[in-house]
Amino acid sequence: MAAAFPAHADDQGVPYWASIDADVANMRVGPGDSYRISWIYRRPHLPVKVLRKEGPWRLIEDPDGERGWMRDLLLSRQRAAMIKGKGDVDMRAEPKSGSHLQWKVEPGVVGLLGDCDAGWCQFDADGHKAFAPEDRLWGTGNP
């Protein structure tokens, strides 16, 4: 993909994490409304990686590795994450494995991301807040 999309001066500050900030968001094959829609997202707060800027358009990558263009108005700098891997994840009251188990969450659940420290991240799934192991979250670390 990088060869098809060379770097531009407008790309300062990329890559960075963002999240979808709309109930419905279209991903297109190119940076403009005239390009074909490749995906329609109906997942507010889905984390995405912004790889390039082209005016008001952003080349993004979703948790499945799909890449395409989305308008900046459909994105937020609010950090989010998605549970990844196989099997349920134990959500803990404190950032340590021996802490009280709050609940379990399955892969694919999306939530707002808080601070991460020592391998644990604050995770808010629809107002349910707890700590998740950072290695089970897509959307953490350096993009």
PDB file of C-alpha atoms in Angstrom:
ATOM      1  CA  MET A   1       0.000   0.000   0.000  1.00  0.00           C
ATOM      2  CA  ALA A   2       2.812   2.446   0.804  1.00  0.00           C
ATOM      3  CA  ALA A   3       4.067   2.408  -2.772  1.00  0.00           C
ATOM      4  CA  ALA A   4       0.613   3.331  -4.061  1.00  0.00           C
ATOM      5  CA  PHE A   5       0.337   6.194  -1.581  1.00  0.00           C
ATOM      6  CA  PRO A   6       3.619   8.156  -1.398  1.00  0.00           C
ATOM      7  CA  ALA A   7       4.242  10.487   1.538  1.00  0.00           C
ATOM      8  CA  HIS A   8       3.247  14.155   1.317  1.00  0.00           C
ATOM      9  CA  ALA A   9       4.096  17.226   3.387  1.00  0.00           C
ATOM     10  CA  ASP A  10       0.484  17.123   4.669  1.00  0.00           C
ATOM     11  CA  ASP A  11       1.297  13.820   6.400  1.00  0.00           C
ATOM     12  CA  GLN A  12       2.952  15.440   9.413  1.00  0.00           C
ATOM     13  CA  GLY A  13       1.700  13.882  12.620  1.00  0.00           C
ATOM     14  CA  VAL A  14       0.784  10.516  11.097  1.00  0.00           C
ATOM     15  CA  PRO A  15       0.339   7.765  11.910  1.00  0.00           C
ATOM     16  CA  TYR A  16      -1.993   8.275  14.878  1.00  0.00           C
ATOM     17  CA  TRP A  17      -4.888   6.506  16.548  1.00  0.00           C
ATOM     18  CA  ALA A  18      -8.455   7.711  16.062  1.00  0.00           C
ATOM     19  CA  SER A  19     -11.945   6.264  16.412  1.00  0.00           C
ATOM     20  CA  ILE A  20     -15.072   6.374  14.294  1.00  0.00           C
ATOM     21  CA  ASP A  21     -17.277   9.208  15.547  1.00  0.00           C
ATOM     22  CA  ALA A  22     -20.502   8.481  13.652  1.00  0.00           C
ATOM     23  CA  ASP A  23     -23.317   5.943  13.683  1.00  0.00           C
ATOM     24  CA  VAL A  24     -22.669   5.257   9.977  1.00  0.00           C
ATOM     25  CA  ALA A  25     -19.322   5.947   8.288  1.00  0.00           C
ATOM     26  CA  ASN A  26     -18.292   5.123   4.720  1.00  0.00           C
ATOM     27  CA  MET A  27     -14.803   4.004   3.788  1.00  0.00           C
ATOM     28  CA  ARG A  28     -13.915   4.757   0.168  1.00  0.00           C
ATOM     29  CA  VAL A  29     -11.252   3.433  -2.195  1.00  0.00           C
ATOM     30  CA  GLY A  30      -9.889   6.956  -2.753  1.00  0.00           C
ATOM     31  CA  PRO A  31      -9.837  10.403  -1.108  1.00  0.00           C
ATOM     32  CA  GLY A  32     -13.074  11.898  -2.442  1.00  0.00           C
ATOM     33  CA  ASP A  33     -16.853  11.480  -2.599  1.00  0.00           C
ATOM     34  CA  SER A  34     -16.626  10.314  -6.220  1.00  0.00           C
ATOM     35  CA  TYR A  35     -14.707   7.175  -5.209  1.00  0.00           C
ATOM     36  CA  ARG A  36     -16.539   3.895  -4.660  1.00  0.00           C
ATOM     37  CA  ILE A  37     -17.554   2.960  -1.089  1.00  0.00           C
ATOM     38  CA  SER A  38     -15.628  -0.135  -0.009  1.00  0.00           C
ATOM     39  CA  TRP A  39     -17.000  -0.519   3.545  1.00  0.00           C
ATOM     40  CA  ILE A  40     -19.863   0.916   5.590  1.00  0.00           C
ATOM     41  CA  TYR A  41     -19.130   1.004   9.328  1.00  0.00           C
ATOM     42  CA  ARG A  42     -21.925   1.011  11.903  1.00  0.00           C
ATOM     43  CA  ARG A  43     -19.684   0.848  14.991  1.00  0.00           C
ATOM     44  CA  PRO A  44     -19.176   4.134  16.816  1.00  0.00           C
ATOM     45  CA  HIS A  45     -15.861   4.211  18.701  1.00  0.00           C
ATOM     46  CA  LEU A  46     -14.286   1.548  16.480  1.00  0.00           C
ATOM     47  CA  PRO A  47     -10.550   2.239  16.733  1.00  0.00           C
ATOM     48  CA  VAL A  48      -8.693   2.993  13.505  1.00  0.00           C
ATOM     49  CA  LYS A  49      -5.131   3.877  12.617  1.00  0.00           C
ATOM     50  CA  VAL A  50      -4.722   7.029  10.500  1.00  0.00           C
ATOM     51  CA  LEU A  51      -1.890   6.459   8.039  1.00  0.00           C
ATOM     52  CA  ARG A  52      -2.085   9.473   5.746  1.00  0.00           C
ATOM     53  CA  LYS A  53      -3.853  12.821   5.268  1.00  0.00           C
ATOM     54  CA  GLU A  54      -5.092  14.206   1.956  1.00  0.00           C
ATOM     55  CA  GLY A  55      -6.970  17.464   2.578  1.00  0.00           C
ATOM     56  CA  PRO A  56     -10.075  16.537   4.613  1.00  0.00           C
ATOM     57  CA  TRP A  57      -9.587  12.820   3.877  1.00  0.00           C
ATOM     58  CA  ARG A  58      -7.744  10.265   5.983  1.00  0.00           C
ATOM     59  CA  LEU A  59      -6.281   6.953   4.863  1.00  0.00           C
ATOM     60  CA  ILE A  60      -7.209   4.597   7.691  1.00  0.00           C
ATOM     61  CA  GLU A  61      -6.634   1.007   8.692  1.00  0.00           C
ATOM     62  CA  ASP A  62      -9.272  -0.852  10.712  1.00  0.00           C
ATOM     63  CA  PRO A  63      -8.690  -3.678  13.236  1.00  0.00           C
ATOM     64  CA  ASP A  64      -9.020  -6.279  10.440  1.00  0.00           C
ATOM     65  CA  GLY A  65      -6.285  -4.609   8.389  1.00  0.00           C
ATOM     66  CA  GLU A  66      -8.660  -3.141   5.798  1.00  0.00           C
ATOM     67  CA  ARG A  67      -7.452   0.181   4.399  1.00  0.00           C
ATOM     68  CA  GLY A  68      -9.372   2.978   2.750  1.00  0.00           C
ATOM     69  CA  TRP A  69     -10.266   6.652   2.882  1.00  0.00           C
ATOM     70  CA  MET A  70     -12.649   8.357   5.308  1.00  0.00           C
ATOM     71  CA  ARG A  71     -13.610  11.993   5.858  1.00  0.00           C
ATOM     72  CA  ASP A  72     -11.991  13.586   8.889  1.00  0.00           C
ATOM     73  CA  LEU A  73     -15.443  14.683  10.135  1.00  0.00           C
ATOM     74  CA  LEU A  74     -16.304  11.013  10.731  1.00  0.00           C
ATOM     75  CA  LEU A  75     -13.288  10.491  12.993  1.00  0.00           C
ATOM     76  CA  SER A  76     -12.399  11.538  16.520  1.00  0.00           C
ATOM     77  CA  ARG A  77      -9.057  11.723  18.298  1.00  0.00           C
ATOM     78  CA  GLN A  78     -10.792  10.071  21.274  1.00  0.00           C
ATOM     79  CA  ARG A  79      -8.889   6.861  21.911  1.00  0.00           C
ATOM     80  CA  ALA A  80     -10.744   3.580  21.720  1.00  0.00           C
ATOM     81  CA  ALA A  81      -9.768  -0.075  21.595  1.00  0.00           C
ATOM     82  CA  MET A  82     -11.182  -3.412  20.541  1.00  0.00           C
ATOM     83  CA  ILE A  83     -10.765  -6.736  22.327  1.00  0.00           C
ATOM     84  CA  LYS A  84      -8.666  -9.055  20.142  1.00  0.00           C
ATOM     85  CA  GLY A  85      -7.487 -12.652  20.242  1.00  0.00           C
ATOM     86  CA  LYS A  86      -9.297 -15.847  21.130  1.00  0.00           C
ATOM     87  CA  GLY A  87     -11.417 -16.444  24.188  1.00  0.00           C
ATOM     88  CA  ASP A  88     -12.983 -14.100  26.695  1.00  0.00           C
ATOM     89  CA  VAL A  89     -10.929 -11.472  28.505  1.00  0.00           C
ATOM     90  CA  ASP A  90     -11.113 -11.038  32.280  1.00  0.00           C
ATOM     91  CA  MET A  91     -11.910  -7.419  33.127  1.00  0.00           C
ATOM     92  CA  ARG A  92     -10.350  -6.519  36.469  1.00  0.00           C
ATOM     93  CA  ALA A  93     -11.184  -3.918  39.128  1.00  0.00           C
ATOM     94  CA  GLU A  94      -7.515  -2.886  39.342  1.00  0.00           C
ATOM     95  CA  PRO A  95      -4.633  -3.139  36.865  1.00  0.00           C
ATOM     96  CA  LYS A  96      -3.322  -6.522  38.020  1.00  0.00           C
ATOM     97  CA  SER A  97      -4.209 -10.135  37.317  1.00  0.00           C
ATOM     98  CA  GLY A  98      -5.088 -10.988  40.947  1.00  0.00           C
ATOM     99  CA  SER A  99      -7.560  -8.137  41.231  1.00  0.00           C
ATOM    100  CA  HIS A 100     -11.324  -8.687  41.619  1.00  0.00           C
ATOM    101  CA  LEU A 101     -12.942  -9.993  38.426  1.00  0.00           C
ATOM    102  CA  GLN A 102     -15.557  -7.454  37.289  1.00  0.00           C
ATOM    103  CA  TRP A 103     -16.818  -9.371  34.248  1.00  0.00           C
ATOM    104  CA  LYS A 104     -15.639 -11.167  31.108  1.00  0.00           C
ATOM    105  CA  VAL A 105     -15.765  -9.697  27.628  1.00  0.00           C
ATOM    106  CA  GLU A 106     -15.502 -11.436  24.260  1.00  0.00           C
ATOM    107  CA  PRO A 107     -13.296 -10.559  21.283  1.00  0.00           C
ATOM    108  CA  GLY A 108     -14.727  -7.814  19.081  1.00  0.00           C
ATOM    109  CA  VAL A 109     -16.106  -5.674  21.908  1.00  0.00           C
ATOM    110  CA  VAL A 110     -15.265  -1.989  21.426  1.00  0.00           C
ATOM    111  CA  GLY A 111     -14.753   0.509  24.221  1.00  0.00           C
ATOM    112  CA  LEU A 112     -13.163   3.815  25.097  1.00  0.00           C
ATOM    113  CA  LEU A 113      -9.529   3.596  26.100  1.00  0.00           C
ATOM    114  CA  GLY A 114      -8.129   5.224  29.197  1.00  0.00           C
ATOM    115  CA  ASP A 115      -4.559   5.257  30.456  1.00  0.00           C
ATOM    116  CA  CYS A 116      -2.306   2.255  29.926  1.00  0.00           C
ATOM    117  CA  ASP A 117       0.453   1.339  32.357  1.00  0.00           C
ATOM    118  CA  ALA A 118       2.505  -1.783  33.107  1.00  0.00           C
ATOM    119  CA  GLY A 119       0.578  -3.905  30.602  1.00  0.00           C
ATOM    120  CA  TRP A 120      -2.936  -2.882  31.712  1.00  0.00           C
ATOM    121  CA  CYS A 121      -5.378  -0.356  30.215  1.00  0.00           C
ATOM    122  CA  GLN A 122      -8.525   1.303  31.465  1.00  0.00           C
ATOM    123  CA  PHE A 123     -11.396   0.167  29.238  1.00  0.00           C
ATOM    124  CA  ASP A 124     -14.937   1.578  29.184  1.00  0.00           C
ATOM    125  CA  ALA A 125     -17.537  -0.506  27.348  1.00  0.00           C
ATOM    126  CA  ASP A 126     -20.819   1.443  27.409  1.00  0.00           C
ATOM    127  CA  GLY A 127     -20.172   2.816  30.887  1.00  0.00           C
ATOM    128  CA  HIS A 128     -18.819  -0.452  32.297  1.00  0.00           C
ATOM    129  CA  LYS A 129     -15.284   0.421  33.391  1.00  0.00           C
ATOM    130  CA  ALA A 130     -12.490  -1.962  34.304  1.00  0.00           C
ATOM    131  CA  PHE A 131      -8.921  -2.869  33.373  1.00  0.00           C
ATOM    132  CA  ALA A 132      -7.940  -5.118  30.488  1.00  0.00           C
ATOM    133  CA  PRO A 133      -4.560  -6.624  29.622  1.00  0.00           C
ATOM    134  CA  GLU A 134      -2.963  -4.364  27.004  1.00  0.00           C
ATOM    135  CA  ASP A 135      -1.878  -7.313  24.844  1.00  0.00           C
ATOM    136  CA  ARG A 136      -5.569  -8.188  24.272  1.00  0.00           C
ATOM    137  CA  LEU A 137      -6.469  -4.732  22.938  1.00  0.00           C
ATOM    138  CA  TRP A 138      -6.177  -3.385  19.382  1.00  0.00           C
ATOM    139  CA  GLY A 139      -5.635   0.375  19.463  1.00  0.00           C
ATOM    140  CA  THR A 140      -2.936   0.710  22.123  1.00  0.00           C
ATOM    141  CA  GLY A 141       0.740   1.580  21.942  1.00  0.00           C
ATOM    142  CA  ASN A 142       2.341   3.432  19.057  1.00  0.00           C
ATOM    143  CA  PRO A 143       0.298   3.336  15.855  1.00  0.00           C
TER     144      PRO A 143
END
